[in-house]
Amino acid sequence: MQKWIMSIVLGIAGLLFVILLLFNLPAKEEAAQIDPPVSIPETPVDTSNAESIYKSNCMHCHGDEYQGAMGPALNQVGSTLGREKIYKQIVHGGGGMPGYEGRLSEEEIVNLANWLGAFK
């Protein structure tokens, strides 16, 4: 009797699987859009402006001496990330960091990325 009940349960499970497979497949996901490469101009860095932006927006997470706190250390960020990646991180955020697009101007973000990119 147990074999008979087990056969019915397996048959129903198989039928349910086929029904779910045929009728409830999730829609195809769109291919992830690849961000186009960013090219930021190598402008002369306005150090006082970059420091001011850092103090008002970044210091509470990255530390007063770039040593890291809640966020990662930035004292040598230019040796691990290029200016373009630093720029993208500032603009879009990620990994707990908010994006600053719309909060900072394009010139401020470029200046900050160039300034941080020199930290080696």
Short mmCIF file of N, CA and C in Angstrom, two decimals:
data_model
loop_
_atom_site.label_atom_id
_atom_site.label_comp_id
_atom_site.label_asym_id
_atom_site.label_seq_id
_atom_site.Cartn_x
_atom_site.Cartn_y
_atom_site.Cartn_z
N MET A 1 0.81 -1.19 0.00
CA MET A 1 0.00 0.00 0.00
C MET A 1 0.86 1.26 0.00
N GLN A 2 1.98 1.22 0.70
CA GLN A 2 2.85 2.39 0.75
C GLN A 2 3.45 2.69 -0.62
N LYS A 3 3.78 1.65 -1.37
CA LYS A 3 4.33 1.87 -2.71
C LYS A 3 3.30 2.55 -3.60
N TRP A 4 2.06 2.16 -3.46
CA TRP A 4 0.99 2.75 -4.24
C TRP A 4 0.82 4.23 -3.91
N ILE A 5 0.81 4.58 -2.62
CA ILE A 5 0.67 5.98 -2.18
C ILE A 5 1.88 6.79 -2.64
N MET A 6 3.06 6.21 -2.50
CA MET A 6 4.28 6.91 -2.93
C MET A 6 4.27 7.15 -4.43
N SER A 7 3.77 6.21 -5.21
CA SER A 7 3.68 6.39 -6.66
C SER A 7 2.73 7.52 -7.01
N ILE A 8 1.61 7.62 -6.30
CA ILE A 8 0.65 8.70 -6.55
C ILE A 8 1.26 10.05 -6.18
N VAL A 9 1.93 10.12 -5.04
CA VAL A 9 2.57 11.38 -4.61
C VAL A 9 3.63 11.81 -5.62
N LEU A 10 4.46 10.90 -6.06
CA LEU A 10 5.48 11.23 -7.04
C LEU A 10 4.87 11.64 -8.37
N GLY A 11 3.79 10.97 -8.77
CA GLY A 11 3.11 11.33 -10.01
C GLY A 11 2.51 12.72 -9.94
N ILE A 12 1.89 13.06 -8.82
CA ILE A 12 1.32 14.40 -8.64
C ILE A 12 2.43 15.45 -8.61
N ALA A 13 3.54 15.16 -7.93
CA ALA A 13 4.67 16.09 -7.87
C ALA A 13 5.24 16.31 -9.27
N GLY A 14 5.37 15.25 -10.05
CA GLY A 14 5.86 15.38 -11.42
C GLY A 14 4.92 16.19 -12.28
N LEU A 15 3.63 15.95 -12.14
CA LEU A 15 2.63 16.71 -12.89
C LEU A 15 2.66 18.18 -12.51
N LEU A 16 2.77 18.46 -11.21
CA LEU A 16 2.86 19.84 -10.75
C LEU A 16 4.11 20.52 -11.30
N PHE A 17 5.21 19.79 -11.33
CA PHE A 17 6.46 20.33 -11.87
C PHE A 17 6.29 20.71 -13.34
N VAL A 18 5.68 19.83 -14.12
CA VAL A 18 5.47 20.09 -15.55
C VAL A 18 4.56 21.30 -15.74
N ILE A 19 3.50 21.39 -14.95
CA ILE A 19 2.57 22.53 -15.06
C ILE A 19 3.29 23.83 -14.73
N LEU A 20 4.05 23.83 -13.64
CA LEU A 20 4.79 25.03 -13.27
C LEU A 20 5.83 25.40 -14.32
N LEU A 21 6.47 24.41 -14.85
CA LEU A 21 7.49 24.65 -15.86
C LEU A 21 6.90 25.25 -17.12
N LEU A 22 5.75 24.75 -17.54
CA LEU A 22 5.14 25.22 -18.78
C LEU A 22 4.42 26.56 -18.65
N PHE A 23 3.79 26.81 -17.54
CA PHE A 23 2.91 27.97 -17.44
C PHE A 23 3.42 29.10 -16.55
N ASN A 24 4.35 28.85 -15.70
CA ASN A 24 4.79 29.89 -14.77
C ASN A 24 6.27 30.20 -14.86
N LEU A 25 6.83 30.05 -16.02
CA LEU A 25 8.22 30.41 -16.17
C LEU A 25 8.37 31.91 -16.02
N PRO A 26 9.38 32.34 -15.32
CA PRO A 26 9.58 33.78 -15.22
C PRO A 26 9.96 34.36 -16.58
N ALA A 27 9.63 35.62 -16.77
CA ALA A 27 9.97 36.28 -18.03
C ALA A 27 11.48 36.35 -18.18
N LYS A 28 11.93 36.37 -19.42
CA LYS A 28 13.36 36.49 -19.66
C LYS A 28 13.86 37.81 -19.12
N GLU A 29 14.99 37.76 -18.48
CA GLU A 29 15.58 38.99 -17.96
C GLU A 29 16.27 39.71 -19.11
N GLU A 30 16.15 41.01 -19.07
CA GLU A 30 16.86 41.81 -20.06
C GLU A 30 18.35 41.69 -19.79
N ALA A 31 19.10 41.71 -20.83
CA ALA A 31 20.55 41.66 -20.66
C ALA A 31 21.01 42.90 -19.90
N ALA A 32 21.91 42.69 -18.98
CA ALA A 32 22.40 43.82 -18.19
C ALA A 32 23.09 44.80 -19.11
N GLN A 33 22.74 46.05 -18.94
CA GLN A 33 23.37 47.08 -19.76
C GLN A 33 24.74 47.38 -19.19
N ILE A 34 25.70 47.36 -20.04
CA ILE A 34 27.07 47.63 -19.63
C ILE A 34 27.28 49.13 -19.69
N ASP A 35 27.81 49.66 -18.58
CA ASP A 35 28.06 51.09 -18.54
C ASP A 35 29.11 51.45 -19.58
N PRO A 36 28.85 52.48 -20.36
CA PRO A 36 29.87 52.90 -21.30
C PRO A 36 31.08 53.42 -20.53
N PRO A 37 32.25 53.26 -21.11
CA PRO A 37 33.44 53.75 -20.41
C PRO A 37 33.36 55.26 -20.21
N VAL A 38 33.83 55.67 -19.07
CA VAL A 38 33.81 57.09 -18.72
C VAL A 38 35.21 57.65 -18.91
N SER A 39 35.27 58.79 -19.51
CA SER A 39 36.54 59.48 -19.67
C SER A 39 36.42 60.84 -19.01
N ILE A 40 37.14 60.99 -17.91
CA ILE A 40 37.07 62.28 -17.23
C ILE A 40 38.30 63.09 -17.58
N PRO A 41 38.12 64.38 -17.75
CA PRO A 41 39.26 65.21 -18.15
C PRO A 41 40.27 65.34 -17.02
N GLU A 42 41.53 65.41 -17.41
CA GLU A 42 42.59 65.64 -16.44
C GLU A 42 42.73 67.13 -16.25
N THR A 43 41.89 67.67 -15.41
CA THR A 43 41.93 69.10 -15.13
C THR A 43 42.82 69.34 -13.92
N PRO A 44 43.37 70.53 -13.82
CA PRO A 44 44.14 70.84 -12.62
C PRO A 44 43.23 70.71 -11.39
N VAL A 45 43.74 70.10 -10.36
CA VAL A 45 42.95 69.85 -9.17
C VAL A 45 42.90 71.10 -8.30
N ASP A 46 41.70 71.48 -7.93
CA ASP A 46 41.50 72.55 -6.96
C ASP A 46 41.47 71.88 -5.59
N THR A 47 42.64 71.82 -4.96
CA THR A 47 42.79 71.06 -3.73
C THR A 47 41.90 71.58 -2.61
N SER A 48 41.83 72.88 -2.44
CA SER A 48 41.02 73.42 -1.34
C SER A 48 39.54 73.09 -1.55
N ASN A 49 39.07 73.15 -2.80
CA ASN A 49 37.68 72.80 -3.10
C ASN A 49 37.45 71.32 -2.84
N ALA A 50 38.36 70.46 -3.28
CA ALA A 50 38.23 69.01 -3.08
C ALA A 50 38.22 68.67 -1.59
N GLU A 51 39.10 69.30 -0.83
CA GLU A 51 39.13 69.06 0.62
C GLU A 51 37.84 69.51 1.28
N SER A 52 37.32 70.63 0.84
CA SER A 52 36.07 71.14 1.39
C SER A 52 34.91 70.18 1.09
N ILE A 53 34.84 69.69 -0.15
CA ILE A 53 33.81 68.72 -0.52
C ILE A 53 33.97 67.44 0.29
N TYR A 54 35.21 67.00 0.44
CA TYR A 54 35.48 65.79 1.22
C TYR A 54 35.00 65.96 2.66
N LYS A 55 35.36 67.08 3.26
CA LYS A 55 35.00 67.31 4.66
C LYS A 55 33.49 67.35 4.85
N SER A 56 32.77 67.93 3.91
CA SER A 56 31.33 68.07 4.10
C SER A 56 30.54 66.84 3.65
N ASN A 57 31.10 65.98 2.80
CA ASN A 57 30.34 64.84 2.27
C ASN A 57 30.93 63.47 2.56
N CYS A 58 32.21 63.38 2.76
CA CYS A 58 32.87 62.06 2.78
C CYS A 58 33.53 61.71 4.12
N MET A 59 33.94 62.73 4.85
CA MET A 59 34.77 62.52 6.03
C MET A 59 34.08 61.67 7.10
N HIS A 60 32.78 61.81 7.26
CA HIS A 60 32.10 61.07 8.32
C HIS A 60 32.15 59.56 8.09
N CYS A 61 32.34 59.10 6.86
CA CYS A 61 32.44 57.66 6.59
C CYS A 61 33.88 57.21 6.31
N HIS A 62 34.68 58.08 5.70
CA HIS A 62 36.03 57.67 5.28
C HIS A 62 37.13 58.20 6.20
N GLY A 63 36.77 58.94 7.24
CA GLY A 63 37.74 59.39 8.23
C GLY A 63 38.36 60.73 7.92
N ASP A 64 38.82 61.39 8.98
CA ASP A 64 39.39 62.73 8.82
C ASP A 64 40.77 62.72 8.19
N GLU A 65 41.42 61.56 8.21
CA GLU A 65 42.72 61.44 7.56
C GLU A 65 42.69 60.34 6.50
N TYR A 66 41.53 60.12 5.93
CA TYR A 66 41.31 59.17 4.83
C TYR A 66 41.60 57.73 5.25
N GLN A 67 41.65 57.47 6.55
CA GLN A 67 42.03 56.16 7.07
C GLN A 67 40.90 55.15 7.02
N GLY A 68 39.70 55.58 6.76
CA GLY A 68 38.56 54.68 6.75
C GLY A 68 37.90 54.66 8.12
N ALA A 69 36.63 54.51 8.12
CA ALA A 69 35.86 54.39 9.35
C ALA A 69 34.73 53.43 9.02
N MET A 70 33.56 53.98 8.78
CA MET A 70 32.45 53.14 8.32
C MET A 70 32.70 52.74 6.85
N GLY A 71 33.31 53.61 6.08
CA GLY A 71 33.66 53.33 4.69
C GLY A 71 35.12 52.92 4.59
N PRO A 72 35.55 52.49 3.41
CA PRO A 72 36.94 52.05 3.25
C PRO A 72 37.93 53.21 3.32
N ALA A 73 39.17 52.88 3.58
CA ALA A 73 40.25 53.86 3.61
C ALA A 73 40.49 54.41 2.21
N LEU A 74 40.76 55.70 2.13
CA LEU A 74 41.01 56.33 0.83
C LEU A 74 42.43 56.87 0.73
N ASN A 75 43.27 56.63 1.73
CA ASN A 75 44.60 57.22 1.72
C ASN A 75 45.49 56.70 0.59
N GLN A 76 45.14 55.58 -0.03
CA GLN A 76 45.89 55.07 -1.19
C GLN A 76 44.95 54.59 -2.28
N VAL A 77 43.78 55.20 -2.36
CA VAL A 77 42.76 54.75 -3.32
C VAL A 77 43.22 54.87 -4.76
N GLY A 78 44.07 55.84 -5.07
CA GLY A 78 44.56 56.03 -6.43
C GLY A 78 45.46 54.92 -6.91
N SER A 79 46.04 54.14 -6.00
CA SER A 79 46.89 53.04 -6.42
C SER A 79 46.09 51.77 -6.69
N THR A 80 44.84 51.72 -6.23
CA THR A 80 44.01 50.54 -6.48
C THR A 80 42.90 50.80 -7.49
N LEU A 81 42.42 52.02 -7.56
CA LEU A 81 41.35 52.38 -8.49
C LEU A 81 41.81 53.52 -9.39
N GLY A 82 41.43 53.45 -10.65
CA GLY A 82 41.71 54.55 -11.56
C GLY A 82 40.73 55.70 -11.34
N ARG A 83 41.03 56.84 -11.89
CA ARG A 83 40.18 58.02 -11.73
C ARG A 83 38.77 57.76 -12.24
N GLU A 84 38.64 56.99 -13.32
CA GLU A 84 37.32 56.71 -13.88
C GLU A 84 36.47 55.87 -12.92
N LYS A 85 37.09 54.88 -12.28
CA LYS A 85 36.35 54.05 -11.32
C LYS A 85 35.98 54.86 -10.09
N ILE A 86 36.87 55.73 -9.67
CA ILE A 86 36.57 56.60 -8.53
C ILE A 86 35.40 57.51 -8.90
N TYR A 87 35.42 58.05 -10.10
CA TYR A 87 34.35 58.91 -10.58
C TYR A 87 33.01 58.16 -10.56
N LYS A 88 32.99 56.94 -11.11
CA LYS A 88 31.76 56.14 -11.15
C LYS A 88 31.26 55.84 -9.73
N GLN A 89 32.18 55.56 -8.81
CA GLN A 89 31.79 55.26 -7.43
C GLN A 89 31.15 56.49 -6.79
N ILE A 90 31.71 57.65 -7.04
CA ILE A 90 31.14 58.88 -6.47
C ILE A 90 29.77 59.15 -7.08
N VAL A 91 29.65 59.00 -8.39
CA VAL A 91 28.39 59.30 -9.07
C VAL A 91 27.29 58.31 -8.67
N HIS A 92 27.57 57.01 -8.76
CA HIS A 92 26.54 55.99 -8.59
C HIS A 92 26.49 55.42 -7.17
N GLY A 93 27.56 55.54 -6.41
CA GLY A 93 27.60 54.94 -5.09
C GLY A 93 27.71 53.43 -5.20
N GLY A 94 27.33 52.75 -4.15
CA GLY A 94 27.38 51.29 -4.14
C GLY A 94 28.14 50.78 -2.95
N GLY A 95 27.80 49.59 -2.50
CA GLY A 95 28.47 49.00 -1.36
C GLY A 95 28.22 49.78 -0.08
N GLY A 96 27.05 50.37 0.05
CA GLY A 96 26.72 51.15 1.24
C GLY A 96 26.92 52.64 1.06
N MET A 97 27.61 53.02 0.01
CA MET A 97 27.86 54.44 -0.24
C MET A 97 26.73 55.01 -1.10
N PRO A 98 26.23 56.19 -0.74
CA PRO A 98 25.21 56.80 -1.60
C PRO A 98 25.85 57.41 -2.84
N GLY A 99 25.08 57.54 -3.90
CA GLY A 99 25.55 58.21 -5.09
C GLY A 99 25.40 59.72 -4.93
N TYR A 100 26.32 60.46 -5.50
CA TYR A 100 26.31 61.91 -5.34
C TYR A 100 25.92 62.65 -6.61
N GLU A 101 25.44 61.92 -7.61
CA GLU A 101 24.94 62.57 -8.81
C GLU A 101 23.70 63.37 -8.42
N GLY A 102 23.68 64.63 -8.75
CA GLY A 102 22.58 65.49 -8.37
C GLY A 102 22.84 66.23 -7.07
N ARG A 103 23.71 65.71 -6.24
CA ARG A 103 24.09 66.41 -5.00
C ARG A 103 25.31 67.29 -5.21
N LEU A 104 26.22 66.79 -6.03
CA LEU A 104 27.42 67.54 -6.39
C LEU A 104 27.37 67.84 -7.88
N SER A 105 27.98 68.93 -8.27
CA SER A 105 28.03 69.26 -9.69
C SER A 105 29.03 68.36 -10.40
N GLU A 106 28.94 68.30 -11.70
CA GLU A 106 29.87 67.50 -12.51
C GLU A 106 31.31 67.95 -12.27
N GLU A 107 31.53 69.25 -12.21
CA GLU A 107 32.88 69.78 -11.98
C GLU A 107 33.41 69.36 -10.61
N GLU A 108 32.53 69.38 -9.60
CA GLU A 108 32.96 68.97 -8.26
C GLU A 108 33.32 67.49 -8.23
N ILE A 109 32.54 66.67 -8.89
CA ILE A 109 32.81 65.23 -8.92
C ILE A 109 34.12 64.94 -9.66
N VAL A 110 34.32 65.59 -10.80
CA VAL A 110 35.56 65.41 -11.56
C VAL A 110 36.75 65.86 -10.73
N ASN A 111 36.63 67.01 -10.07
CA ASN A 111 37.72 67.52 -9.24
C ASN A 111 38.03 66.55 -8.10
N LEU A 112 36.99 66.04 -7.45
CA LEU A 112 37.17 65.10 -6.35
C LEU A 112 37.80 63.80 -6.83
N ALA A 113 37.35 63.29 -7.98
CA ALA A 113 37.92 62.04 -8.54
C ALA A 113 39.39 62.23 -8.91
N ASN A 114 39.72 63.36 -9.51
CA ASN A 114 41.12 63.63 -9.85
C ASN A 114 41.97 63.77 -8.59
N TRP A 115 41.43 64.41 -7.58
CA TRP A 115 42.14 64.60 -6.32
C TRP A 115 42.38 63.26 -5.63
N LEU A 116 41.33 62.43 -5.52
CA LEU A 116 41.48 61.12 -4.87
C LEU A 116 42.36 60.18 -5.71
N GLY A 117 42.29 60.33 -7.03
CA GLY A 117 43.11 59.50 -7.90
C GLY A 117 44.61 59.71 -7.71
N ALA A 118 44.98 60.86 -7.14
CA ALA A 118 46.40 61.16 -6.88
C ALA A 118 46.88 60.56 -5.57
N PHE A 119 45.98 59.99 -4.77
CA PHE A 119 46.36 59.37 -3.50
C PHE A 119 46.96 58.01 -3.79
N LYS A 120 48.28 57.92 -3.76
CA LYS A 120 48.96 56.66 -4.06
C LYS A 120 49.92 56.30 -2.96
#
